[in-house]
Coordinates of C-alpha atoms in Angstrom, one line a residue:
X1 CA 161.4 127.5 167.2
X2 CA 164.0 129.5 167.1
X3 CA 164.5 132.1 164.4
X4 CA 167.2 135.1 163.1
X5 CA 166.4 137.6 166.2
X6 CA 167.4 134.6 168.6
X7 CA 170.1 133.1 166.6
X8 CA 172.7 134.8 168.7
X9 CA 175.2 132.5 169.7
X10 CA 178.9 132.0 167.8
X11 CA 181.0 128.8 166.6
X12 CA 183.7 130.3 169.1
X13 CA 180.9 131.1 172.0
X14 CA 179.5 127.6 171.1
X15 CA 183.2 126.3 171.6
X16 CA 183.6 127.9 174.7
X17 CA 180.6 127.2 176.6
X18 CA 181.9 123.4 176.1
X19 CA 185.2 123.5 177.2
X20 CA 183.5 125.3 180.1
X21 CA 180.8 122.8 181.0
X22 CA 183.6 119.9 180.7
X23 CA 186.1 121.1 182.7
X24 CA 184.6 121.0 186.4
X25 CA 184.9 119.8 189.4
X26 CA 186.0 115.7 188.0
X27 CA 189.3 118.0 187.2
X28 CA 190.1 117.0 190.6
X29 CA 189.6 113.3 191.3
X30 CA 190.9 112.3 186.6
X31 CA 194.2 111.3 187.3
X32 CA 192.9 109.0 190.2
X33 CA 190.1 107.4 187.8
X34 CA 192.7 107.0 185.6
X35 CA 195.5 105.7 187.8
X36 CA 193.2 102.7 189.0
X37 CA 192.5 101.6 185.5
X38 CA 196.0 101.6 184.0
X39 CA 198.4 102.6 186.3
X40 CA 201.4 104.2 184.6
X41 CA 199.4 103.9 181.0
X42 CA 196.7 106.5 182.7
X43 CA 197.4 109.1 179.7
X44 CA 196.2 106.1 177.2
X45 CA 193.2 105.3 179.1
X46 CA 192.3 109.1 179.4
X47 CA 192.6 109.1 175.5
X48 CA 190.2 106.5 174.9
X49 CA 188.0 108.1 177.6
X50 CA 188.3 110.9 175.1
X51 CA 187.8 109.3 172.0
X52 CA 184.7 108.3 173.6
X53 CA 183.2 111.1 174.4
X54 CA 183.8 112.3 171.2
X55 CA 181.6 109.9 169.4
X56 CA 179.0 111.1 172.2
X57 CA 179.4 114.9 170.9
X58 CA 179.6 114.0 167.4
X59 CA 175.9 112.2 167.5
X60 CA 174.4 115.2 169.9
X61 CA 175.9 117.6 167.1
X62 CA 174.5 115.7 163.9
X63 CA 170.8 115.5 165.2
X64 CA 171.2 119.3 166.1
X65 CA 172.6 120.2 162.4
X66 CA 169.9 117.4 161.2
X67 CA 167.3 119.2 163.3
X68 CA 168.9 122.4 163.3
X69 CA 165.2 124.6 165.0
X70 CA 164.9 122.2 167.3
X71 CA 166.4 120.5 170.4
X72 CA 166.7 117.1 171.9
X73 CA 163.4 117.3 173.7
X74 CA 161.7 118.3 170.8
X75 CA 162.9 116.4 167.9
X76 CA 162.8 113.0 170.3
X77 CA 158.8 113.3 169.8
X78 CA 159.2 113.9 166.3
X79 CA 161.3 110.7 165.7
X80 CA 160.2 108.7 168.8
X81 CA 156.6 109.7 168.9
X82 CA 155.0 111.8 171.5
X83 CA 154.7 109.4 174.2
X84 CA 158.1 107.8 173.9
X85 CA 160.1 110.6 173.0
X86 CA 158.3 112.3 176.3
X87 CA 159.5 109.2 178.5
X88 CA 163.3 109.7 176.7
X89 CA 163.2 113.3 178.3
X90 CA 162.2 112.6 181.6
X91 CA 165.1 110.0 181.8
X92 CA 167.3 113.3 180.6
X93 CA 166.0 115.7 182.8
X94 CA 166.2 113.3 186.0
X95 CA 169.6 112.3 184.9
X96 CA 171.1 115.7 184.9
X97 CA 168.9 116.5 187.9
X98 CA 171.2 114.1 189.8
X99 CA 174.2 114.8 187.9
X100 CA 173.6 118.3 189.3
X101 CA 173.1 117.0 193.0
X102 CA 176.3 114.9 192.7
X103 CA 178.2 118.1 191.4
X104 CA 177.6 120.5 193.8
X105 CA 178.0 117.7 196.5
X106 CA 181.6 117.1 195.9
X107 CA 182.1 121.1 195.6
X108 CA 181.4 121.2 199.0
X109 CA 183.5 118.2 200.4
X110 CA 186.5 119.7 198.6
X111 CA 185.7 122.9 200.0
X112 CA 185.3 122.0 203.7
X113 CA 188.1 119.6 203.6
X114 CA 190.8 121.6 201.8
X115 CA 189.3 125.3 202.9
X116 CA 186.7 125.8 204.8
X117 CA 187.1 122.8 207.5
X118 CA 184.4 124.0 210.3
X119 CA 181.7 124.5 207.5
X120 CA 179.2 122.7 207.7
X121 CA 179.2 121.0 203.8
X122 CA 175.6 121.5 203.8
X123 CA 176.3 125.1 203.9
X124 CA 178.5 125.4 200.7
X125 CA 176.2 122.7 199.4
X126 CA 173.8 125.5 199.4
X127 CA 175.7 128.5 198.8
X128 CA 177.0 127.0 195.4
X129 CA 173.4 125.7 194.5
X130 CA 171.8 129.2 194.9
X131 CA 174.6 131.0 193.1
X132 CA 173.7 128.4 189.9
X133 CA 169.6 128.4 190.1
X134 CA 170.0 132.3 190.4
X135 CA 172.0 132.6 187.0
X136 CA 170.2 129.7 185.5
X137 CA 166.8 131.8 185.3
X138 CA 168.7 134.0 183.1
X139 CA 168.0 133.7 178.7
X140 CA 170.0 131.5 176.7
X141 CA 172.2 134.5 175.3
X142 CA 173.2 135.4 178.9
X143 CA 173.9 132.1 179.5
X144 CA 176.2 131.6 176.5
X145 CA 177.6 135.4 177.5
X146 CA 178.5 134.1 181.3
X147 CA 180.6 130.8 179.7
X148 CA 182.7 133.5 177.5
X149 CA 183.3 135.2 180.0
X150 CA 184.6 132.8 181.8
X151 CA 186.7 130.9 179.3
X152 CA 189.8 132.2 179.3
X153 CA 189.8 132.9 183.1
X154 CA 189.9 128.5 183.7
X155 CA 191.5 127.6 180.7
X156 CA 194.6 129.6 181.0
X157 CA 195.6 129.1 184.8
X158 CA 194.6 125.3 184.7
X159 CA 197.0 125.5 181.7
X160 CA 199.9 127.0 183.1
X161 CA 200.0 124.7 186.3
X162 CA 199.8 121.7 184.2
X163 CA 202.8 122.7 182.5
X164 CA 204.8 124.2 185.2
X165 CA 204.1 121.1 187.0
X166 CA 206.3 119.0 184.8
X167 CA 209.5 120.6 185.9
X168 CA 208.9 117.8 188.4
X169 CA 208.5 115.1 186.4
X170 CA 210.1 112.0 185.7
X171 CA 209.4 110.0 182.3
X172 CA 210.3 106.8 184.1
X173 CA 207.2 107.1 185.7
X174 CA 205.2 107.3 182.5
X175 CA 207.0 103.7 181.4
X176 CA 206.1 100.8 181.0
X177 CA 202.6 102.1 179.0
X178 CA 201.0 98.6 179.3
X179 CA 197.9 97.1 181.1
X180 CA 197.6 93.8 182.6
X181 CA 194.1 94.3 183.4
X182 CA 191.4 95.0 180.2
X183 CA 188.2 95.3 182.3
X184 CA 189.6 97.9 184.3
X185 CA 190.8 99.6 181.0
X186 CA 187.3 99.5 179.5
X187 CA 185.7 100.9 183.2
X188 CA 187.9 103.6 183.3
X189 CA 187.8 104.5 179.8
X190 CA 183.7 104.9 180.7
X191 CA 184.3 106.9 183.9
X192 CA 186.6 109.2 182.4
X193 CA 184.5 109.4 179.1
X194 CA 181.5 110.2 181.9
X195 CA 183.2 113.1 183.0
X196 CA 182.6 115.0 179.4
X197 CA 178.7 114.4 179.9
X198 CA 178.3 118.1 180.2
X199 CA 178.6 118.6 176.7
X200 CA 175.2 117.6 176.2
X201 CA 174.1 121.1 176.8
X202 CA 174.7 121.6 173.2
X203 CA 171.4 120.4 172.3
X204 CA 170.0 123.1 173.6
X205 CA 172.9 125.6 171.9
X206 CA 172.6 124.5 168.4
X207 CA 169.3 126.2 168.0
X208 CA 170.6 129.2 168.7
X209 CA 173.6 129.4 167.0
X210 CA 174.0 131.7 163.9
X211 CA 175.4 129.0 161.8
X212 CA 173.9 125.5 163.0
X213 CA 175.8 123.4 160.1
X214 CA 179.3 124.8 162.0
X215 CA 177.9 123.1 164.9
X216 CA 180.9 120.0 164.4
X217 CA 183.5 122.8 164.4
X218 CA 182.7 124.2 167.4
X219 CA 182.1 120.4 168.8
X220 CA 186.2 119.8 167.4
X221 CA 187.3 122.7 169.2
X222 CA 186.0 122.1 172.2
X223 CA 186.7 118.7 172.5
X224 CA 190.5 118.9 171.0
X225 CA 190.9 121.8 173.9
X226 CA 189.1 120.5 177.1
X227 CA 190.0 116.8 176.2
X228 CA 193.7 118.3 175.8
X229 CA 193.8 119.9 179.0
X230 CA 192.6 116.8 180.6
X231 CA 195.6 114.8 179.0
X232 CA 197.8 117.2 180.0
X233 CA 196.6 117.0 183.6
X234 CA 196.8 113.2 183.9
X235 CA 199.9 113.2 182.0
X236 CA 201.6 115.6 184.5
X237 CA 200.4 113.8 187.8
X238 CA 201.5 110.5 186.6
X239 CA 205.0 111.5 185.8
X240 CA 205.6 113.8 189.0
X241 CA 203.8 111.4 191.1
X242 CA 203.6 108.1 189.7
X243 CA 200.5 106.1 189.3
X244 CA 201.3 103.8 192.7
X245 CA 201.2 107.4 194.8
X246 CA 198.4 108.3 192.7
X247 CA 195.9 105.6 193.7
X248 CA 196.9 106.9 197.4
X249 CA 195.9 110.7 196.8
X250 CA 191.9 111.4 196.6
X251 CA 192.6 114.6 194.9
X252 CA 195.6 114.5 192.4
X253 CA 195.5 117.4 190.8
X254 CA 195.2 119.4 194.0
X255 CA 198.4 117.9 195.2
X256 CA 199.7 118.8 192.1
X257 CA 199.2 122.7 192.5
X258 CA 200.6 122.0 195.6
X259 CA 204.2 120.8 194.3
X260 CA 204.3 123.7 192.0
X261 CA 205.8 127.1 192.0
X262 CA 205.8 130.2 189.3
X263 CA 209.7 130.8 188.2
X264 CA 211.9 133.3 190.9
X265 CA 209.4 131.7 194.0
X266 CA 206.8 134.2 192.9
X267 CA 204.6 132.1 194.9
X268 CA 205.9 128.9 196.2
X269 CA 202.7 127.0 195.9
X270 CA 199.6 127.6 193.6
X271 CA 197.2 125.5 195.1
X272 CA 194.9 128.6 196.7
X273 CA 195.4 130.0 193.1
X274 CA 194.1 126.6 191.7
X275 CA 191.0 126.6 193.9
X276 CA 190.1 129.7 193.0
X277 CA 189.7 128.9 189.7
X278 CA 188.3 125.6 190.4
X279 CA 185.3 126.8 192.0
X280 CA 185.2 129.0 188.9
X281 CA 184.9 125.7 186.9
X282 CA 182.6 124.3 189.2
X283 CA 180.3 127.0 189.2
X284 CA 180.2 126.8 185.1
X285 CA 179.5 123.2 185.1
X286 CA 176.8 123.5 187.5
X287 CA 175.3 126.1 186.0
X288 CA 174.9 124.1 182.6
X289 CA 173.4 120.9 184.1
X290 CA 171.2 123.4 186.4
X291 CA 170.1 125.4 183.4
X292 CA 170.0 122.2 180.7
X293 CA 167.1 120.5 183.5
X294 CA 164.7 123.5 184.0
X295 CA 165.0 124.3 180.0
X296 CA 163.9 120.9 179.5
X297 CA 161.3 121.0 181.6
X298 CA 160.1 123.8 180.0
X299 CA 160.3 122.4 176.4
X300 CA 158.5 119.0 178.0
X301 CA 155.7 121.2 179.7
X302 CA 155.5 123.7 176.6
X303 CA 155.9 126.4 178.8
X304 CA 157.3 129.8 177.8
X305 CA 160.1 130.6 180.4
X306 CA 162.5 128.2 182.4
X307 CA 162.8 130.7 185.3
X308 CA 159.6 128.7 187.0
X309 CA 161.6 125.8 187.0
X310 CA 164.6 127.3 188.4
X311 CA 164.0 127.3 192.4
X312 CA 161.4 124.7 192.2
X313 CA 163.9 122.2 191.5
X314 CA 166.6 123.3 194.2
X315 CA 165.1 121.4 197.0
X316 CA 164.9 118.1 195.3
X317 CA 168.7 118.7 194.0
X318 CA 169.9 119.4 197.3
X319 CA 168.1 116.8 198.9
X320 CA 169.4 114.4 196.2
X321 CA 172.8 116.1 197.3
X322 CA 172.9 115.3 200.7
X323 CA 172.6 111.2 200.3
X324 CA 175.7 110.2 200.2
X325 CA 176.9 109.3 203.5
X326 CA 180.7 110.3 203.2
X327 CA 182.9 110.6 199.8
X328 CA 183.7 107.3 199.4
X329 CA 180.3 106.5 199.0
X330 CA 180.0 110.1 196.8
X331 CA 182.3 108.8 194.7
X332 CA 181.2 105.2 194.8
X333 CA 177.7 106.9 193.2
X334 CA 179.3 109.4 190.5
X335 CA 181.3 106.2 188.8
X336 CA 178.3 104.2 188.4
X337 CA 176.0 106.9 187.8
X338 CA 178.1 108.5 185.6
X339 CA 178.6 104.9 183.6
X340 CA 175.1 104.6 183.2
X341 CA 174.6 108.0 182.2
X342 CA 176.3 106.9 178.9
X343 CA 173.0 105.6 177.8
X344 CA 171.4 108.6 177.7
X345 CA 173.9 110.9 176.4
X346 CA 175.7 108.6 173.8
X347 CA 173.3 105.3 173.1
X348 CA 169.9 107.7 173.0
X349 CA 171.1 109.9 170.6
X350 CA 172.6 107.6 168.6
X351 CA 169.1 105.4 168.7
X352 CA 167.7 109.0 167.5
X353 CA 170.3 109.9 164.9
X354 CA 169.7 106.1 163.1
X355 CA 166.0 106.4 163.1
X356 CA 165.8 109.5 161.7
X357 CA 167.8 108.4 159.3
X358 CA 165.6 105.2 158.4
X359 CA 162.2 107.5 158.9
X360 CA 164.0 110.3 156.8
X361 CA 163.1 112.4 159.1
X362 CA 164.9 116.0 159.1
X363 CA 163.7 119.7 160.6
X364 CA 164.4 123.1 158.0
X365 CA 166.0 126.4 159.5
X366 CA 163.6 128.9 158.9

């Protein structure tokens, strides 16, 4: 329960700890997803995607103001009952268990195909997993403190080659924004909306925020400037590339950096400058699944510290890493498990959120 001492965390920390969590490694691959669905009407698709992912922070965020001591895996029992809301947090915990896995297994095939190619990908695999359970044994406030710090450091350069990018571009290849195709509309408006699944660490946020009731202005900002970023990405890569050249390219954005220059040739191509800041992003992303898993399986357990949790779950994780076969099959697994993953971070809550409406059911700061 949390009370004044540990009530530490900002609207604007709050804020920046999601745009940090959703902007990761699916930076990459978004204009692809969103390519195959639409074609040239990508940037629509990636709206709805948004829009979508929206509603999903917008029901996490009422619950946590609604429940404002509390998080997910406790107020679930209190709504649920114990055994039910129990089984409800296993299915979250596994789920980000193997969102985790999936993560840091495309980090490494981007790595030792674009980088590192005589790496073994078990090797970064690791590297990257180690570097996350390490910082996830760290307190809440450290956590929130690590995201801040980090904030401006992805946002701005991912920023500026989205931009600089569009010297490139040509509008015809934005036109005509139509679909011929609705099912593959309404599957890539899921995948892309799966990529913002992140944002369920603030669950475990609002608790420890100063102000919980400011919890939807934080959930605004971070939306309005990660889902931005996003549309500005797409946006770019479809109009430099077009969406036919698109569907060809397994990493977009990558070969996006790699057509762009700073002004006067300062340096003719910012893709190693991109990837330095995409492991950056990586690493944050990772580090919220990593750390959202072992504090819920303290809260489950009613234990008093996470760290146990911490490197007693990297074996499993990399194991569950190190299925896929090759990356078509990797990414063959992230769009489906990232579909179904809708269920538990939009449908649950919103199962929660309407019961404890009926049940009147509502938790008090103290």
């Amino acid at each position: 329960m949390a009370n004044t001492q540990t009530r530490q965390i900002t609207v604007l920390q709050t804020a920046a700890i999601l745009v940090s969590t959703i902007i990761g490694v699916g930076v990459l691959s978004l204009p692809l997803f969103a390519a195959r669905a639409a074609d040239s009407a990508a940037p629509i698709v990636t709206l709805f995607g948004i829009i979508v992912a929206f509603i999903g922070l917008a029901l996490i965020t009422w619950l946590g103001i609604r429940f404002p001591d509390h998080t997910i895996i406790e107020y679930s029992e209190q709504i649920l009952g114990k055994w039910i809301g129990r089984l409800g947090s296993v299915c979250i915990i596994v789920f980000f268990a193997v969102l985790t896995s999936l993560t840091a297994r495309e980090f490494g095939e981007v790595v030792v195909t674009a980088v590192l190619k005589t790496t073994p990908v078990e090797v970064t695999v690791i590297v990257m997993l180690m570097l996350a359970a390490v910082s996830a044994r760290k307190s809440l406030t450290t956590f929130a403190y690590i995201h801040n710090f980090y904030f401006p450091l992805l946002l701005v350069p991912c920023l500026l080659i989205a931009i600089l990018s569009l010297s490139n571009a040509e509008i015809i290849n934005l036109q005509p924004m139509i679909w011929s195709k609705p099912n593959h509309v309404l599957l890539g408006t899921i995948t892309i909306a799966a990529l913002f699944q992140g944002s369920f660490i603030l669950t475990l946020i609002i608790p420890s925020m100063r102000q919980p009731k400011k919890a939807m202005k934080a959930s605004v900002y971070g939306i309005l400037i990660a889902g931005g970023l996003y549309l500005v990405i797409v946006s770019a890569a479809v109009s430099v590339f077009g969406a036919e050249e698109i569907k060809k390219l397994l990493w977009p954005t990558l070969e996006l950096a790699k057509g762009t220059n700073l002004p006067a040739n300062i340096l003719e191509r910012l893709d190693a400058a991109f990837l330095a800041v995409w492991v950056t992003a990586v690493f944050t992303t990772l580090l919220s699944s990593y750390f959202l898993t072992a504090y819920a399986m303290k809260q489950l357990f009613r234990l008093r510290e996470h760290r146990v949790f911490s490197f007693i779950l990297f074996p499993f994780i990399f194991f569950m890493a190190m299925i896929p076969q090759n990356v078509t099959q990797l990414y063959g697994i992230i769009e489906h498990v990232g579909r179904f993953g809708l269920i538990i971070t939009i449908a649950y809550p919103a199962v929660l959120l309407l019961l404890a409406m009926m049940r009147k059911k509502r938790g008090q700061v103290q």
